[in-house]
CSV table of C-alpha atoms in Angstrom, one decimal:
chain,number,residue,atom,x,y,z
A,1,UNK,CA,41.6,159.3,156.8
A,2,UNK,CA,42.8,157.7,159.8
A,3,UNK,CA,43.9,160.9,161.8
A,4,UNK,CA,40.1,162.6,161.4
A,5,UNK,CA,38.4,159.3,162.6
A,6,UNK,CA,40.8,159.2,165.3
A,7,UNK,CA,40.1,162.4,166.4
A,8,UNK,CA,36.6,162.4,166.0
A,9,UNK,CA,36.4,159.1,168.5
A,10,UNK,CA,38.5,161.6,171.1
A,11,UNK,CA,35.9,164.4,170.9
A,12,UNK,CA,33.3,162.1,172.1
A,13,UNK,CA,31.8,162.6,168.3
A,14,UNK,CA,32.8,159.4,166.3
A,15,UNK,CA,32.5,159.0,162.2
A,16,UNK,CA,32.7,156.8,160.2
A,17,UNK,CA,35.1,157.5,156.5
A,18,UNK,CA,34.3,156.0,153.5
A,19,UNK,CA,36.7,157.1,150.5
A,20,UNK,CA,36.6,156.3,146.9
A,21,UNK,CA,38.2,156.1,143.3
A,22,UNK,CA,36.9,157.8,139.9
A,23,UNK,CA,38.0,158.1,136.4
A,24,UNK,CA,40.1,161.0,136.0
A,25,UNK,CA,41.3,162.4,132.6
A,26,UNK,CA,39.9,161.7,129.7
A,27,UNK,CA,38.7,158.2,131.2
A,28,UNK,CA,36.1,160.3,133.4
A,29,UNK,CA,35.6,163.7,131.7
A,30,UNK,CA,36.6,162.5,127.7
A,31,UNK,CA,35.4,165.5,125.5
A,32,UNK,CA,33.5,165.2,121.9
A,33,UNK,CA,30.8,165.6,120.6
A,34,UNK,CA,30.9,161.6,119.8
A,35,UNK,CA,31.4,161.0,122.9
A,36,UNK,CA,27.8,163.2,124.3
A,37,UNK,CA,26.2,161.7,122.0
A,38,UNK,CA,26.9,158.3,123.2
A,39,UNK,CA,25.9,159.4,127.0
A,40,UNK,CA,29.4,158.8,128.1
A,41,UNK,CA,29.9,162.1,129.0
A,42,UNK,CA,31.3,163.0,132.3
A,43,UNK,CA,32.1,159.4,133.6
A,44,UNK,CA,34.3,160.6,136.7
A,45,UNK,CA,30.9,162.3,137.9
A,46,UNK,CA,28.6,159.3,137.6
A,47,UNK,CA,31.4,157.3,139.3
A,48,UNK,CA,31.4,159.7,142.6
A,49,UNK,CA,27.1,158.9,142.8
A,50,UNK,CA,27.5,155.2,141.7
A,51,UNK,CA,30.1,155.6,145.5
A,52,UNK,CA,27.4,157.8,147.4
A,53,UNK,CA,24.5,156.0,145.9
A,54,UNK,CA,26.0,152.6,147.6
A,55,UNK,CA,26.8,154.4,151.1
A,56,UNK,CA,23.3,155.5,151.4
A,57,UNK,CA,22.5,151.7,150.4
A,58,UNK,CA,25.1,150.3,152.9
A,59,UNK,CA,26.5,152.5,155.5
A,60,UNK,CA,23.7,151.4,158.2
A,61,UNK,CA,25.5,147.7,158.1
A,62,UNK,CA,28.6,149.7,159.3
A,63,UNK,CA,26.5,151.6,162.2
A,64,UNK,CA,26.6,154.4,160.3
A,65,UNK,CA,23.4,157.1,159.2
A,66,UNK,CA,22.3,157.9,155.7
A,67,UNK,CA,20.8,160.5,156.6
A,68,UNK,CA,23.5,162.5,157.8
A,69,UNK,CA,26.5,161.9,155.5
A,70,UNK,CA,29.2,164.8,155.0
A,71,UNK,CA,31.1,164.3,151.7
A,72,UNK,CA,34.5,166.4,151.5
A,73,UNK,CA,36.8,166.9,148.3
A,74,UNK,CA,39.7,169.1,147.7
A,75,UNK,CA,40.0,171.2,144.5
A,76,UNK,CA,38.9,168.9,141.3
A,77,UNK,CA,36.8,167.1,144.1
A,78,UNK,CA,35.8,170.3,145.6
A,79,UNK,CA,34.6,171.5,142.0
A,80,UNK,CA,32.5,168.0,141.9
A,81,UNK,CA,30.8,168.7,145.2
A,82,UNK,CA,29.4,171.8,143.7
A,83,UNK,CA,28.3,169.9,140.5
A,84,UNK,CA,26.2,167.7,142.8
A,85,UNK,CA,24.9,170.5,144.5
A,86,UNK,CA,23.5,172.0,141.7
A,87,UNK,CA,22.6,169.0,139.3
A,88,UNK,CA,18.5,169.1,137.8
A,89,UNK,CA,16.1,167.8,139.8
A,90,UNK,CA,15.4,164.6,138.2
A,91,UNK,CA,18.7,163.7,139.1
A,92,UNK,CA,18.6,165.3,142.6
A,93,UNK,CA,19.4,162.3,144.9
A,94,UNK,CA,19.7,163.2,148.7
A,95,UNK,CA,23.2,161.4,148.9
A,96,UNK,CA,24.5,163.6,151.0
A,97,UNK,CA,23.1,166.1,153.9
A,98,UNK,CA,26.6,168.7,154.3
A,99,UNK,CA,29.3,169.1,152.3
A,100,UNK,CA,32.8,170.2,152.8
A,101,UNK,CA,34.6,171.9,149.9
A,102,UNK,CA,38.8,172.5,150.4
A,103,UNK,CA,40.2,175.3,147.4
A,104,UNK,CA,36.6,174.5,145.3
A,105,UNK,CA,33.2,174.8,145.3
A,106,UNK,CA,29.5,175.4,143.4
A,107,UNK,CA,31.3,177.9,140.9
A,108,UNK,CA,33.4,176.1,138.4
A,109,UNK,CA,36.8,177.7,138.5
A,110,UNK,CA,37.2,177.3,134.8
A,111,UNK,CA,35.5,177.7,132.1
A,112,UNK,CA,33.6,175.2,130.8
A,113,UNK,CA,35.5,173.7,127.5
A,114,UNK,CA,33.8,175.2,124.0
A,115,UNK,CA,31.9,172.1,122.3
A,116,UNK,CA,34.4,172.8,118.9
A,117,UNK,CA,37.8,172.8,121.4
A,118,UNK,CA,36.2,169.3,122.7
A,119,UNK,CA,36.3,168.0,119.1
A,120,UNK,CA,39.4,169.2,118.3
A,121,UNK,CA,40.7,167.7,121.8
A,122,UNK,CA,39.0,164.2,120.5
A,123,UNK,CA,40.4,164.2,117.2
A,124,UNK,CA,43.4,164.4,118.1
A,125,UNK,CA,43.2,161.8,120.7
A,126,UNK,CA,41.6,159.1,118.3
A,127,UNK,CA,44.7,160.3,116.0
A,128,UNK,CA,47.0,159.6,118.3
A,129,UNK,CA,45.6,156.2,119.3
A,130,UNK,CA,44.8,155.3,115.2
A,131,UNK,CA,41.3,155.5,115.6
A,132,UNK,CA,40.5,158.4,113.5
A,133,UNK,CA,39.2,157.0,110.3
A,134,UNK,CA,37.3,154.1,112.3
A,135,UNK,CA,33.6,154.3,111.8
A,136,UNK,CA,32.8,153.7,115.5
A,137,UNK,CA,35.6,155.8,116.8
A,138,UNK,CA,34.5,155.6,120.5
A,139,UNK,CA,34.0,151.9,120.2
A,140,UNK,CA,37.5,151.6,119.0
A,141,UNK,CA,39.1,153.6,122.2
A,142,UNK,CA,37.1,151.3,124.0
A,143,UNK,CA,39.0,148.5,122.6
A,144,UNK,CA,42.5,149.7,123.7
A,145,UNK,CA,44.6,149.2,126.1
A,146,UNK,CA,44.2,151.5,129.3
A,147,UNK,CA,48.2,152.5,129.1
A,148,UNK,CA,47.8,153.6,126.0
A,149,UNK,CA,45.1,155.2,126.4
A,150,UNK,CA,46.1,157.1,129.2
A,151,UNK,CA,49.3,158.0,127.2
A,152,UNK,CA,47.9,159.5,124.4
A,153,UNK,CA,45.3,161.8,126.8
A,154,UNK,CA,48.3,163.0,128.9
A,155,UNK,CA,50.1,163.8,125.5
A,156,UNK,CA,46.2,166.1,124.3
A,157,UNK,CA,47.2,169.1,125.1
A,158,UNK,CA,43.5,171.2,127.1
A,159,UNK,CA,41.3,170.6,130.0
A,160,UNK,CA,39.8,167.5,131.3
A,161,UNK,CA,36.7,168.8,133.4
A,162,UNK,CA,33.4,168.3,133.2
A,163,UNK,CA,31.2,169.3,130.0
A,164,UNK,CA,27.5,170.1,129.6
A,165,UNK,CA,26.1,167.0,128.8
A,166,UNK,CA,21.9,167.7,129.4
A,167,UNK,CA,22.2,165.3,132.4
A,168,UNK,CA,24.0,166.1,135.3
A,169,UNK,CA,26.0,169.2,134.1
A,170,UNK,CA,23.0,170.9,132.1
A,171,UNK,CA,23.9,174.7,132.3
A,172,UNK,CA,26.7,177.1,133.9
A,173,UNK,CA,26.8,176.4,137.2
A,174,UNK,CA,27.2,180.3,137.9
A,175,UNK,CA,23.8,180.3,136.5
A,176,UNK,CA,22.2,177.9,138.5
A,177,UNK,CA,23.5,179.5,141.6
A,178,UNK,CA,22.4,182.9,141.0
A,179,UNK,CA,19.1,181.3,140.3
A,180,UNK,CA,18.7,179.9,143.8
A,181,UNK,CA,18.7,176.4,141.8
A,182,UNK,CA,20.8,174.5,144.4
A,183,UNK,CA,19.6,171.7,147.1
A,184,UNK,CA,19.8,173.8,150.1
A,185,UNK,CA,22.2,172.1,152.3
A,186,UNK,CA,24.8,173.5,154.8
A,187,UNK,CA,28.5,173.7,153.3
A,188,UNK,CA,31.9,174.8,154.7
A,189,UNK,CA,33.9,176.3,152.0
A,190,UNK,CA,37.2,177.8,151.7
A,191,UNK,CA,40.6,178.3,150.5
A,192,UNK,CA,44.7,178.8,151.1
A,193,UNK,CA,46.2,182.2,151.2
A,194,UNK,CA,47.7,182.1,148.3
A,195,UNK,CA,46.0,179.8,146.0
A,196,UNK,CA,47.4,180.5,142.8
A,197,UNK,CA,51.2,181.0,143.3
A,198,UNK,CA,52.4,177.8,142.5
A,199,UNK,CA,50.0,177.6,139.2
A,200,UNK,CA,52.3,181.4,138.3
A,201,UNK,CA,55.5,180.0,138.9
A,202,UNK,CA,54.8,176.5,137.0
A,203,UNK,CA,53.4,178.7,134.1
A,204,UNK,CA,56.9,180.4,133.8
A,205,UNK,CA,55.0,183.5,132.5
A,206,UNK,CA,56.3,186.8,133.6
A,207,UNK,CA,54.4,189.8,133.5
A,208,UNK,CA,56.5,193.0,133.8
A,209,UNK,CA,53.7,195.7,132.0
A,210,UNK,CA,50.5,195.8,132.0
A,211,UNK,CA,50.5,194.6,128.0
A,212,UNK,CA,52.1,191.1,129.7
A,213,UNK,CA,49.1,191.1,132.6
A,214,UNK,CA,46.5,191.5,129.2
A,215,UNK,CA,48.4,188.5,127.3
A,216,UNK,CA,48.0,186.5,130.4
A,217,UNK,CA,44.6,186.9,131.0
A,218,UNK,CA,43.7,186.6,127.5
A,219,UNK,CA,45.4,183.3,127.0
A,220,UNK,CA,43.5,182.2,129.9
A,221,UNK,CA,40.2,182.7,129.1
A,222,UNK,CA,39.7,182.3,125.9
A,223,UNK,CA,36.6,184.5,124.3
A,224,UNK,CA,36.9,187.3,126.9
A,225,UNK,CA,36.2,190.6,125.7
A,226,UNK,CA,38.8,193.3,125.8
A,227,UNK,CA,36.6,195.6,127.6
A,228,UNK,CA,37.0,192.5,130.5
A,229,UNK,CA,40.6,192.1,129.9
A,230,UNK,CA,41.1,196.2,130.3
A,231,UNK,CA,38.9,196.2,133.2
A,232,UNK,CA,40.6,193.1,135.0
A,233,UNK,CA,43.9,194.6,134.8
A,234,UNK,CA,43.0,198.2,136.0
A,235,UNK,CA,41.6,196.5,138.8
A,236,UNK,CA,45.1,194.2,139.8
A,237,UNK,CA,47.6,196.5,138.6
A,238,UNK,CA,46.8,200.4,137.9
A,239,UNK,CA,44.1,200.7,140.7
A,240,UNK,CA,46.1,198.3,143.2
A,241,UNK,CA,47.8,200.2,146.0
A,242,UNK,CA,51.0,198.5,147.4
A,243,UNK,CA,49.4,198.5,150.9
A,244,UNK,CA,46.4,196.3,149.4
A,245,UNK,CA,48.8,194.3,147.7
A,246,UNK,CA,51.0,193.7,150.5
A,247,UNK,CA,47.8,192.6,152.8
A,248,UNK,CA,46.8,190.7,150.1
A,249,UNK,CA,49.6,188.7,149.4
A,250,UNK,CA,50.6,187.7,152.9
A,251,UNK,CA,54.2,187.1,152.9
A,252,UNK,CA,54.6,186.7,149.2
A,253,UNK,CA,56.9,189.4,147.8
A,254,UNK,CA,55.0,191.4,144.8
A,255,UNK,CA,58.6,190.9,142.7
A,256,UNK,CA,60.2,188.0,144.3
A,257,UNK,CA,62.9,187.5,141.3
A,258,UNK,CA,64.2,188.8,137.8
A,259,UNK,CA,62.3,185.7,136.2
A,260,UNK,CA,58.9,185.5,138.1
A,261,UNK,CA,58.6,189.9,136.7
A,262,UNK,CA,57.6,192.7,138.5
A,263,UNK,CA,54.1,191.7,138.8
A,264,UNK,CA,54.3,188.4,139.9
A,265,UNK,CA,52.0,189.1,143.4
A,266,UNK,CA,49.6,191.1,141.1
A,267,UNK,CA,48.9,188.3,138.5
A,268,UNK,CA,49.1,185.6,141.4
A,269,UNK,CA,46.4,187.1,143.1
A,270,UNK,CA,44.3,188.0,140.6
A,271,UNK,CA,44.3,183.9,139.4
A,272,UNK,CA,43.5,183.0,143.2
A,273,UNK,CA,40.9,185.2,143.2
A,274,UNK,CA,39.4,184.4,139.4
A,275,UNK,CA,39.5,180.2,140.3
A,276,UNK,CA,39.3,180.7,143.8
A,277,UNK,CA,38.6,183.4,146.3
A,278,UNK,CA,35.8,184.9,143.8
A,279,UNK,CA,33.9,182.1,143.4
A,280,UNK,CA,34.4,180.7,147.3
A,281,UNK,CA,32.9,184.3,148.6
A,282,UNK,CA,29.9,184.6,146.1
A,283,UNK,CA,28.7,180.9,146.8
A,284,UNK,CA,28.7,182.1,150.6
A,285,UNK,CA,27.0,184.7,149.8
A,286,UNK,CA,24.1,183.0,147.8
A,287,UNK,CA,23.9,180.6,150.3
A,288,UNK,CA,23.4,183.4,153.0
A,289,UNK,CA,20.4,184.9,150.7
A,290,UNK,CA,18.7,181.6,150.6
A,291,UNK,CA,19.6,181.1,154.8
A,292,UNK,CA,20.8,177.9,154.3
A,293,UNK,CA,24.1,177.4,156.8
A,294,UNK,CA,27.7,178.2,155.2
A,295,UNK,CA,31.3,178.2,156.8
A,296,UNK,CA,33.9,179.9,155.2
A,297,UNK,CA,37.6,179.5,156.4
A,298,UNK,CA,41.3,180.8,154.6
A,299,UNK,CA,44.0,178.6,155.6
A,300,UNK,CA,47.2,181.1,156.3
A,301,UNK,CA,49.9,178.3,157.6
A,302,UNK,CA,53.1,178.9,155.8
A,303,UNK,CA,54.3,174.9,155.8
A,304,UNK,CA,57.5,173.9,157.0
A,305,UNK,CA,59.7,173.6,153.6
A,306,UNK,CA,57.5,176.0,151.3
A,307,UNK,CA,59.1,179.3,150.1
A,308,UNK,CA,57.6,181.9,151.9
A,309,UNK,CA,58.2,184.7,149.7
A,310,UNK,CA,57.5,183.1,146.2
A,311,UNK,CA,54.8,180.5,147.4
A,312,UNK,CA,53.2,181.7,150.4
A,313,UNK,CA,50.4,179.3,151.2
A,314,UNK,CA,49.8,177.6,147.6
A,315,UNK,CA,47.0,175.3,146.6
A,316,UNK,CA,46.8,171.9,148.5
A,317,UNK,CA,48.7,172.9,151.8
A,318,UNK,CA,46.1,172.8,153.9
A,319,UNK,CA,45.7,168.4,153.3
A,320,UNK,CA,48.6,167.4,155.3
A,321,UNK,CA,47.1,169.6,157.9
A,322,UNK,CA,43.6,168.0,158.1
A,323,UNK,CA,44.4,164.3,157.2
A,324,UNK,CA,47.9,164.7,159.3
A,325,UNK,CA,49.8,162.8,156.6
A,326,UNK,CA,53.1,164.7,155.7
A,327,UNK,CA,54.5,162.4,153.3
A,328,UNK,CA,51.6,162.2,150.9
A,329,UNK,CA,51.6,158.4,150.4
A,330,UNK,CA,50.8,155.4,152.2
A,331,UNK,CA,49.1,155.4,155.6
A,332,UNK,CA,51.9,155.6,158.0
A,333,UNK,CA,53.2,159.2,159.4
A,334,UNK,CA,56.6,160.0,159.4
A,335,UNK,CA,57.6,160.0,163.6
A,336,UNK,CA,60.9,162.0,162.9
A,337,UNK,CA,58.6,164.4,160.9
A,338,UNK,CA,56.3,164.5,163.3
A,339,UNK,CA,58.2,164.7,166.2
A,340,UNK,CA,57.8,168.3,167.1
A,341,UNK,CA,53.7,168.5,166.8
């Protein structure tokens, strides 16, 4: 974060950057009923306001103002910014004044995990550690060790994302929005060009009919009717001109290979637009009913080394951009990299 304070110091406006660490996986978001029961639900979210809680405590002694902190997060952060946005108002804490929400936002870009597929998820985690038959089966995954642990959740196959728990998360966050039930606070939202791309290629799915752009979405979203389903793909693939396509996609080819099928472009963008793009545009425009400031941005920058006709502008390219780190690790920049900016 040293290139944005940097910055901000030569525009005459200097910040101050604070980052932090949560549980991710199923040490912050471990599904169950067990484990809701418990109160241990969603972990990795009561991490991120035990962080903000202590910079509104703190950040004076660093010459900083609590009453105007900006918190920014990129997808899975992102997604947690909009949590806090919308959490009930006993647990409204002003910890923050502005947000700024990269590929993420209010509107959970997944569904939210079926409580019977976050028992099955659990079961076969405690399986997988031996604690199935224990009596205190959350107790004993407390007692092991964090490798472990970590092995057998990377081994469970589903989602680790936050659950409704009747404390922070306690309803669809599309529901709350359209409600207006939101702390009114200026955001800048937005997203890459082509968000989805690179989640299309890794799924190694390809859709050549319209029966394959049905399976996809079905095995996406599981419990979606068929009237949805028949409706979704009319919309990408029967009603799609190639001209809207073409604009749509950018400089990602609609068919850029034998093995990515014919409708690569159509199902990419329909997946940008269902976890993305959809859910970034109605947030602005809730926010713009309630007149509470919003920014909304689409990074287009092809990056140096990214396949412009399969990839576009994926998900993530725009971080090396804003935190002007091209190697993704550590805290120095390349200078042979760099050399040419």
């Amino acid at each position: 974060m040293s290139f944005i304070v940097q910055e901000s110091v030569k525009m005459g406006k200097p910040l101050i950057a604070a980052s932090f660490n949560y549980r991710l996986g199923g040490s912050g978001f471990l599904p169950g009923t067990s484990v809701h029961k418990s109160r241990a639900a969603n972990l990795g979210l009561h991490d991120q306001r035990m962080a903000l809680r202590w910079i509104q405590e703190n950040i004076a002694a660093f010459g900083g103002d609590a009453s105007r902190v900006t918190v920014q997060g990129e997808s899975a952060g992102a997604f947690s910014i909009g949590v806090h946005y919308l959490t009930n108002e006993e647990q409204d804490e002003e910890f923050f004044h502005a947000a700024i929400a990269e590929s993420g936002g209010p509107v959970l870009g997944a569904p939210l995990t079926a409580s019977d597929e976050q028992d099955v998820m659990y079961e076969r985690i405690l399986t997988d550690i031996g604690c199935l038959a224990m009596k205190d089966d959350l107790e004993c995954l407390r007692s092991q060790d964090a490798s472990k642990l970590n092995q057998a959740f990377a081994r469970t196959s589903g989602s680790y994302v936050p659950i409704l728990d009747a404390d922070l998360v306690t309803g669809y966050t599309s529901v709350a929005l359209r409600e207006g039930r939101f702390s009114n606070r200026p955001l800048l939202i937005g997203t890459c060009y082509n968000e989805a791309s690179s989640i299309i290629v890794a799924s190694c799915f390809a859709a050549n009919t319209s029966a394959d752009f049905q399976d996809y979405v079905a095995g996406s979203w599981k419990g979606i009717s068929s009237t949805t389903i028949n409706g979704i793909v009319d919309e990408y693939v029967n009603k799609m001109s190639e001209e809207e396509l073409k604009k749509s996609l950018g400089t990602i080819r609609q068919s850029p290979g034998p093995q990515y099928g014919s409708l690569f472009g159509n199902l990419a963008m329909y997946q940008g637009d269902i976890i993305f793009d959809a859910t970034r545009r109605y947030t602005t425009e809730v926010w713009g009913q309630y007149r509470v400031p919003v920014y909304s941005y689409r990074f287009s920058v092809v990056p140096n080394g990214i396949d412009s006709e399969i990839l576009g502008v994926p998900h993530f390219q725009e971080i090396p951009f804003a935190f002007r780190n091209f190697d993704g690790v550590g805290h120095e920049v390349n200078r042979l990299a760099s050399a040419s900016l």
